[in-house]
């Protein structure tokens, strides 16, 4: 009996492996394959799913690309990197070797992109990062590009906002020390805020917390005694909303500024009344279209998913379109030629603004500043690079 | 006569294995080679945890911490000053570390040595604890190491992680280290030291009564295990060429623990088989995440389905082989050949 079960299991495994390899060998001459390299399970699954939503929407709207008079169908090869670096490198290699993709899109989480970066570089396949903001992702890797702005730009934008619009001269930074995004943003905010005020002591304190922390009274008591004009607290939305909530309970009235991760419905759901007036940088706004495509994106997104798009979904959409645009400009589906075309991107009109890539493969694009008002994210202003 | 036959068979087996690796390295695609090499690294890691868990009976959950130490030490020692400057864009690296560059073999040894050193510091207080308490204590220490790495911006680049680590973990390097680990473990377990470790595992009080210095045996095992974990972590870092603190969480420890338990607690053969099975199966099952077209069932791709199937397979193994694939037995030629002989006999004589 035991043996029979084991035999059945073994047969099932063999059969499924054989079935799988059969499916892989089926390639079509008129197909371009886009590898989607995202965390669909594990800690970053929510972010990966949002980017995938944006990519799927783009594929629905633009399912083909014409090269040299021939129409190519675009297929998505989706590889889950499990929010894990070791798996990420495996998944990247699989996309390159087994799925034989021409372009890769992703991944949410800079560390995961960095793990697969060398794989794409070795295979000479261009990869377009969507929301990975760590400067190291594209550094020293001529095959990695991205469509989101970086920490240095975002940090500078918020420092400018704090200095000019809030009129702040003294700031406190609260950062999520285990999060590369938060640490990077905090650093560049501090640098430009010091330069703007011309005062090395204008950052009163840099306080740390860890992902999944619940209680911030230690940090906030210190903030209260320092009496800053503004508090810059980039980081994960749950923790950030809790920080603001607890700060208001302690009677801290200074305005809170943050980064693009705040722009998500959960931020308001957790923070409720307390997060009113919180200001953040964002990739784009539904009400103030940056390009003609913004409107198309927002409308079709709402129709398909029945909710307002987040900042990361639009980047998935843009990454897909940038890949198509590059294929058209290269007039070829050869990965090397696509890479050159992506590298030469200039004034590409995506849904989240115009993208021009610099020598490093990083975009020069505008940011949007938003505020929470009446339980909604309200557009304040656009900041050009 | 019989011993000689087995030795010959072993030599032939080793030659066959070396040949198979050479052929695989030369002919298989990069993806398969990567999985193959990952298995070798997991063999090293599983053996190191098995030394603690299986042979000395110390339930430790701090492995990820020692791997982190090894990975960071080796990465920082092999990077060129230019690479370090590129990585440390937030805060410059401390000067003495910036200009320090060692060849890979030395860095690998240093990685193991540093992990061993940390084990000495941690082991002295922690090894006075037993069972679950030791597990909790080591778990806590691993977390502390991770938090320290996260916060030491100018030493480790904190949460930004390190990238562009040179890829030294080639097929021959990782498999040589794996082979060395297996050989070392075999020698250790058969030595008088190995026997005292097993004695401590089976009954601490009895072992002490027999004159075994229990604390010394435990700490030696802990330090050796950490040394191997450090080396394994370093190899892993040099394989995926980038590391960050988030990589070394409890999940990583659990992955290795899974291999050890699946293979068989206290079996070297089991750890080797477990490492290969788990690594290969995780990737082989990946097609389950893809969109499927099964007669009438059509799925749009269910991410995570392979984890479900993987868990079911694990449960089947645990239900039918409670002590892991190998129990606490080791591979030997007599038993191996016995399988065929028994099959042949039952085939001829039928079921009795």
Short mmCIF file of C-alpha atoms in Angstrom, two decimals, chain A residues 38-369:
data_model
loop_
_atom_site.label_atom_id
_atom_site.label_comp_id
_atom_site.label_asym_id
_atom_site.label_seq_id
_atom_site.Cartn_x
_atom_site.Cartn_y
_atom_site.Cartn_z
CA UNK A 38 8.11 39.82 -9.69
CA UNK A 39 7.59 38.65 -6.11
CA UNK A 40 4.14 37.05 -6.28
CA UNK A 41 4.49 35.17 -3.01
CA UNK A 42 6.31 36.06 0.20
CA UNK A 43 6.74 39.38 1.96
CA UNK A 44 6.65 41.61 -1.14
CA UNK A 45 3.75 39.83 -2.83
CA UNK A 46 1.36 42.81 -2.63
CA UNK A 47 3.77 45.11 -4.46
CA UNK A 48 4.53 42.50 -7.11
CA UNK A 49 0.83 41.87 -7.72
CA UNK A 50 0.18 45.59 -8.29
CA UNK A 51 2.92 45.88 -10.86
CA UNK A 52 1.63 42.76 -12.55
CA UNK A 53 -1.85 44.35 -12.70
CA UNK A 54 -0.36 47.30 -14.57
CA UNK A 55 1.54 45.02 -16.95
CA UNK A 56 -1.54 42.85 -17.62
CA UNK A 57 -3.61 45.95 -18.38
CA UNK A 58 -0.99 47.19 -20.82
CA UNK A 59 -0.91 43.80 -22.52
CA UNK A 60 -4.68 43.88 -22.89
CA UNK A 61 -4.57 47.31 -24.52
CA UNK A 62 -1.48 46.68 -26.64
CA UNK A 63 -1.23 42.95 -27.32
CA UNK A 64 0.97 43.18 -30.40
CA UNK A 65 3.95 45.04 -31.79
CA UNK A 66 4.84 45.48 -35.44
CA UNK A 67 8.45 45.05 -36.48
CA UNK A 68 9.56 45.30 -40.08
CA UNK A 69 5.96 45.02 -41.33
CA UNK A 70 5.40 41.81 -39.38
CA UNK A 71 3.05 41.68 -36.44
CA UNK A 72 4.39 40.02 -33.31
CA UNK A 73 2.18 38.82 -30.49
CA UNK A 74 3.45 39.71 -27.04
CA UNK A 75 3.48 36.92 -24.49
CA UNK A 76 4.19 37.29 -20.80
CA UNK A 77 6.42 34.73 -19.10
CA UNK A 78 5.79 35.21 -15.40
CA UNK A 79 8.38 34.06 -12.87
CA UNK A 80 7.75 34.35 -9.16
CA UNK A 81 10.89 35.28 -7.24
CA UNK A 82 9.29 34.54 -3.85
CA UNK A 83 10.66 37.78 -2.33
CA UNK A 84 13.88 35.85 -1.79
CA UNK A 85 17.28 36.69 -3.22
CA UNK A 86 18.42 33.14 -3.92
CA UNK A 87 15.12 32.35 -5.63
CA UNK A 88 15.31 35.64 -7.51
CA UNK A 89 18.59 34.70 -9.16
CA UNK A 90 17.13 31.29 -10.07
CA UNK A 91 13.93 32.82 -11.44
CA UNK A 92 15.91 35.31 -13.51
CA UNK A 93 18.06 32.55 -14.94
CA UNK A 94 14.97 30.56 -15.76
CA UNK A 95 13.42 33.45 -17.65
CA UNK A 96 16.58 33.81 -19.67
CA UNK A 97 17.37 30.15 -20.33
CA UNK A 98 14.07 28.25 -20.31
CA UNK A 99 11.57 30.90 -21.33
CA UNK A 100 14.00 32.67 -23.66
CA UNK A 101 12.52 36.11 -23.10
CA UNK A 102 13.60 39.16 -25.07
CA UNK A 103 12.93 41.75 -22.36
CA UNK A 104 12.48 41.49 -18.59
CA UNK A 105 10.16 43.70 -16.51
CA UNK A 106 10.56 44.03 -12.72
CA UNK A 107 11.10 43.59 -9.86
CA UNK A 108 9.39 45.17 -6.89
CA UNK A 109 12.14 45.31 -4.28
CA UNK A 110 15.58 46.54 -5.26
CA UNK A 111 17.42 43.68 -3.57
CA UNK A 112 15.66 41.16 -5.80
CA UNK A 113 16.54 43.13 -8.91
CA UNK A 114 20.15 43.27 -7.78
CA UNK A 115 20.23 39.49 -7.35
CA UNK A 116 19.10 38.84 -10.91
CA UNK A 117 20.98 41.79 -12.43
CA UNK A 118 24.20 39.87 -13.20
CA UNK A 119 22.15 37.07 -14.79
CA UNK A 120 20.54 39.47 -17.27
CA UNK A 121 23.89 41.15 -17.85
CA UNK A 122 25.58 37.83 -18.68
CA UNK A 123 22.76 36.80 -20.98
CA UNK A 124 22.66 40.29 -22.55
CA UNK A 125 18.93 40.65 -22.05
CA UNK A 126 17.65 44.15 -21.24
CA UNK A 127 15.73 44.48 -17.98
CA UNK A 128 13.42 47.35 -17.12
CA UNK A 129 12.97 47.93 -13.39
CA UNK A 130 9.59 49.34 -12.44
CA UNK A 131 9.69 50.63 -8.89
CA UNK A 132 13.13 49.60 -7.65
CA UNK A 133 14.59 52.87 -6.39
CA UNK A 134 17.96 51.77 -4.98
CA UNK A 135 20.68 53.51 -7.07
CA UNK A 136 22.79 50.34 -6.99
CA UNK A 137 20.35 48.46 -9.25
CA UNK A 138 21.43 50.15 -12.47
CA UNK A 139 24.96 51.07 -11.42
CA UNK A 140 27.64 49.15 -13.27
CA UNK A 141 25.03 47.17 -15.18
CA UNK A 142 24.46 48.32 -18.78
CA UNK A 143 21.47 45.95 -19.12
CA UNK A 144 19.35 47.26 -16.24
CA UNK A 145 17.12 50.30 -16.70
CA UNK A 146 14.15 51.65 -14.81
CA UNK A 147 11.10 53.84 -15.21
CA UNK A 148 10.80 55.27 -11.68
CA UNK A 149 12.71 58.20 -10.26
CA UNK A 150 15.45 57.54 -7.73
CA UNK A 151 15.96 58.24 -4.06
CA UNK A 152 18.29 61.22 -4.66
CA UNK A 153 15.67 63.03 -6.75
CA UNK A 154 12.76 62.19 -4.48
CA UNK A 155 14.68 63.18 -1.36
CA UNK A 156 15.63 66.49 -2.94
CA UNK A 157 12.05 67.19 -4.02
CA UNK A 158 10.76 66.69 -0.49
CA UNK A 159 13.56 68.78 1.02
CA UNK A 160 12.65 71.61 -1.35
CA UNK A 161 9.01 71.27 -0.40
CA UNK A 162 9.87 71.33 3.31
CA UNK A 163 12.06 74.38 2.93
CA UNK A 164 9.98 76.48 0.55
CA UNK A 165 6.33 75.47 0.98
CA UNK A 166 6.30 74.49 4.65
CA UNK A 167 8.89 77.10 5.52
CA UNK A 168 10.69 74.68 7.77
CA UNK A 169 14.20 75.38 9.05
CA UNK A 170 14.57 72.50 11.50
CA UNK A 171 13.66 68.93 10.60
CA UNK A 172 13.66 65.52 12.22
CA UNK A 173 14.03 62.34 10.19
CA UNK A 174 12.43 59.07 11.26
CA UNK A 175 13.63 56.22 9.07
CA UNK A 176 12.96 52.54 8.70
CA UNK A 177 16.54 51.43 9.11
CA UNK A 178 16.10 47.93 7.68
CA UNK A 179 14.61 49.30 4.46
CA UNK A 180 17.10 50.45 1.81
CA UNK A 181 14.48 52.71 0.26
CA UNK A 182 13.82 54.57 3.48
CA UNK A 183 17.50 54.93 4.40
CA UNK A 184 18.38 56.24 0.94
CA UNK A 185 15.56 58.75 0.89
CA UNK A 186 16.43 60.00 4.37
CA UNK A 187 20.06 60.50 3.42
CA UNK A 188 19.32 62.58 0.32
CA UNK A 189 16.63 64.58 2.11
CA UNK A 190 19.14 65.42 4.85
CA UNK A 191 21.83 66.43 2.34
CA UNK A 192 19.67 68.81 0.36
CA UNK A 193 17.89 70.20 3.41
CA UNK A 194 21.25 71.07 4.95
CA UNK A 195 22.33 72.69 1.69
CA UNK A 196 19.11 74.70 1.44
CA UNK A 197 19.21 76.02 5.00
CA UNK A 198 22.98 76.39 4.93
CA UNK A 199 22.91 74.99 8.43
CA UNK A 200 24.67 71.72 9.26
CA UNK A 201 22.54 71.42 12.38
CA UNK A 202 19.22 71.80 10.59
CA UNK A 203 18.54 68.06 10.89
CA UNK A 204 17.90 67.83 14.61
CA UNK A 205 17.93 64.06 14.77
CA UNK A 206 17.79 60.91 12.67
CA UNK A 207 15.76 58.31 14.51
CA UNK A 208 15.46 54.67 13.52
CA UNK A 209 12.82 52.00 13.71
CA UNK A 210 12.53 48.49 12.28
CA UNK A 211 10.04 46.98 9.87
CA UNK A 212 7.01 45.57 11.74
CA UNK A 213 7.54 47.78 14.80
CA UNK A 214 4.27 48.74 16.47
CA UNK A 215 5.20 51.16 19.19
CA UNK A 216 7.10 54.34 18.41
CA UNK A 217 6.73 56.23 21.70
CA UNK A 218 10.49 56.20 22.37
CA UNK A 219 11.30 57.95 19.10
CA UNK A 220 8.30 60.27 19.28
CA UNK A 221 9.01 61.45 22.83
CA UNK A 222 12.39 62.57 21.58
CA UNK A 223 10.80 64.26 18.57
CA UNK A 224 8.46 66.14 20.91
CA UNK A 225 11.31 67.52 22.98
CA UNK A 226 13.21 68.64 19.85
CA UNK A 227 10.25 70.65 18.50
CA UNK A 228 11.01 70.38 14.77
CA UNK A 229 9.19 72.40 12.08
CA UNK A 230 8.71 69.31 9.97
CA UNK A 231 9.14 65.55 10.26
CA UNK A 232 10.36 63.49 7.31
CA UNK A 233 9.39 59.83 7.79
CA UNK A 234 9.73 57.79 4.60
CA UNK A 235 9.01 54.09 4.98
CA UNK A 236 6.48 51.32 4.84
CA UNK A 237 2.89 52.63 4.86
CA UNK A 238 1.61 50.65 7.88
CA UNK A 239 4.41 51.72 10.19
CA UNK A 240 4.33 55.28 8.85
CA UNK A 241 0.60 55.61 9.47
CA UNK A 242 1.08 54.28 13.00
CA UNK A 243 3.89 56.76 13.63
CA UNK A 244 1.71 59.68 12.58
CA UNK A 245 -1.20 58.40 14.64
CA UNK A 246 0.92 58.03 17.76
CA UNK A 247 2.60 61.39 17.17
CA UNK A 248 -0.76 63.17 17.06
CA UNK A 249 -1.81 61.38 20.25
CA UNK A 250 1.34 62.71 21.90
CA UNK A 251 0.41 66.21 20.76
CA UNK A 252 3.08 66.64 18.07
CA UNK A 253 1.62 69.09 15.57
CA UNK A 254 4.50 69.35 13.06
CA UNK A 255 3.59 68.27 9.50
CA UNK A 256 4.70 64.86 8.29
CA UNK A 257 6.35 64.35 4.89
CA UNK A 258 6.99 61.02 3.22
CA UNK A 259 7.74 59.18 -0.01
CA UNK A 260 5.75 57.40 -2.71
CA UNK A 261 5.09 54.29 -0.58
CA UNK A 262 2.47 56.24 1.36
CA UNK A 263 0.19 56.62 -1.61
CA UNK A 264 -1.95 53.57 -1.01
CA UNK A 265 -5.45 53.22 0.43
CA UNK A 266 -4.16 51.24 3.45
CA UNK A 267 -2.19 54.27 4.60
CA UNK A 268 -5.42 56.21 5.14
CA UNK A 269 -7.27 53.14 6.45
CA UNK A 270 -4.68 52.66 9.19
CA UNK A 271 -4.06 56.31 9.98
CA UNK A 272 -7.65 57.58 9.53
CA UNK A 273 -8.09 61.14 10.84
CA UNK A 274 -4.49 61.38 12.03
CA UNK A 275 -2.90 61.26 8.58
CA UNK A 276 -4.89 64.26 7.32
CA UNK A 277 -2.40 66.78 6.02
CA UNK A 278 0.40 64.28 5.46
CA UNK A 279 2.32 65.21 2.31
CA UNK A 280 4.14 62.77 0.03
CA UNK A 281 5.88 62.59 -3.30
CA UNK A 282 4.22 60.37 -5.90
CA UNK A 283 4.73 59.12 -9.41
CA UNK A 284 1.57 60.52 -10.94
CA UNK A 285 -1.93 61.77 -10.18
CA UNK A 286 -5.28 60.60 -11.49
CA UNK A 287 -6.69 64.14 -11.67
CA UNK A 288 -3.71 65.97 -13.11
CA UNK A 289 -2.64 63.95 -16.14
CA UNK A 290 1.03 64.31 -16.98
CA UNK A 291 0.62 62.97 -20.52
CA UNK A 292 -2.38 62.07 -22.73
CA UNK A 293 -1.78 58.46 -21.80
CA UNK A 294 -2.43 59.08 -18.09
CA UNK A 295 -6.15 59.44 -18.75
CA UNK A 296 -6.28 56.29 -20.88
CA UNK A 297 -4.53 54.39 -18.14
CA UNK A 298 -6.72 55.60 -15.26
CA UNK A 299 -9.95 54.95 -17.15
CA UNK A 300 -9.09 51.50 -18.40
CA UNK A 301 -7.61 50.52 -15.07
CA UNK A 302 -10.81 51.43 -13.26
CA UNK A 303 -12.83 49.54 -15.82
CA UNK A 304 -10.71 46.39 -15.51
CA UNK A 305 -10.08 46.28 -11.77
CA UNK A 306 -12.84 48.50 -10.34
CA UNK A 307 -10.52 50.59 -8.17
CA UNK A 308 -8.18 53.56 -8.45
CA UNK A 309 -4.66 52.66 -9.59
CA UNK A 310 -1.71 52.95 -7.23
CA UNK A 311 1.66 54.43 -8.08
CA UNK A 312 3.28 51.07 -8.69
CA UNK A 313 0.60 49.79 -11.09
CA UNK A 314 1.23 52.74 -13.40
CA UNK A 315 4.94 51.93 -13.42
CA UNK A 316 4.19 48.38 -14.53
CA UNK A 317 2.10 49.85 -17.33
CA UNK A 318 4.90 52.24 -18.32
CA UNK A 319 7.59 49.56 -18.24
CA UNK A 320 5.61 47.44 -20.68
CA UNK A 321 5.00 50.38 -22.99
CA UNK A 322 8.65 51.43 -22.86
CA UNK A 323 9.64 47.91 -23.95
CA UNK A 324 7.22 48.08 -26.90
CA UNK A 325 8.43 51.54 -27.78
CA UNK A 326 12.04 50.36 -27.75
CA UNK A 327 11.22 47.35 -29.96
CA UNK A 328 9.54 49.66 -32.45
CA UNK A 329 12.48 52.05 -32.47
CA UNK A 330 14.98 49.21 -32.78
CA UNK A 331 12.77 47.68 -35.48
CA UNK A 332 13.98 44.32 -34.23
CA UNK A 333 13.24 41.75 -31.58
CA UNK A 334 16.90 41.04 -30.97
CA UNK A 335 17.60 41.64 -27.25
CA UNK A 336 20.84 43.53 -27.93
CA UNK A 337 19.16 45.95 -30.33
CA UNK A 338 16.27 46.39 -27.90
CA UNK A 339 18.79 47.23 -25.19
CA UNK A 340 20.38 49.93 -27.31
CA UNK A 341 16.96 51.38 -28.07
CA UNK A 342 15.97 51.39 -24.40
CA UNK A 343 19.25 53.08 -23.50
CA UNK A 344 18.55 55.80 -26.07
CA UNK A 345 15.05 56.54 -24.70
CA UNK A 346 14.25 60.21 -24.90
CA UNK A 347 10.96 61.93 -24.01
CA UNK A 348 9.06 58.65 -23.98
CA UNK A 349 5.46 59.47 -23.05
CA UNK A 350 4.34 57.00 -20.41
CA UNK A 351 1.23 57.23 -18.26
CA UNK A 352 3.34 58.50 -15.36
CA UNK A 353 5.09 61.29 -17.24
CA UNK A 354 7.79 61.72 -19.83
CA UNK A 355 10.84 59.52 -19.43
CA UNK A 356 14.36 60.29 -20.61
CA UNK A 357 17.02 57.81 -19.54
CA UNK A 358 20.45 59.06 -18.51
CA UNK A 359 23.77 57.32 -19.16
CA UNK A 360 23.26 55.14 -16.09
CA UNK A 361 19.86 53.91 -17.27
CA UNK A 362 17.96 56.00 -14.74
CA UNK A 363 15.06 58.25 -15.76
CA UNK A 364 14.87 61.99 -15.53
CA UNK A 365 11.19 62.63 -14.89
CA UNK A 366 8.88 64.83 -12.89
CA UNK A 367 7.41 64.03 -9.51
CA UNK A 368 4.00 64.88 -8.13
CA UNK A 369 3.35 66.09 -4.61
#
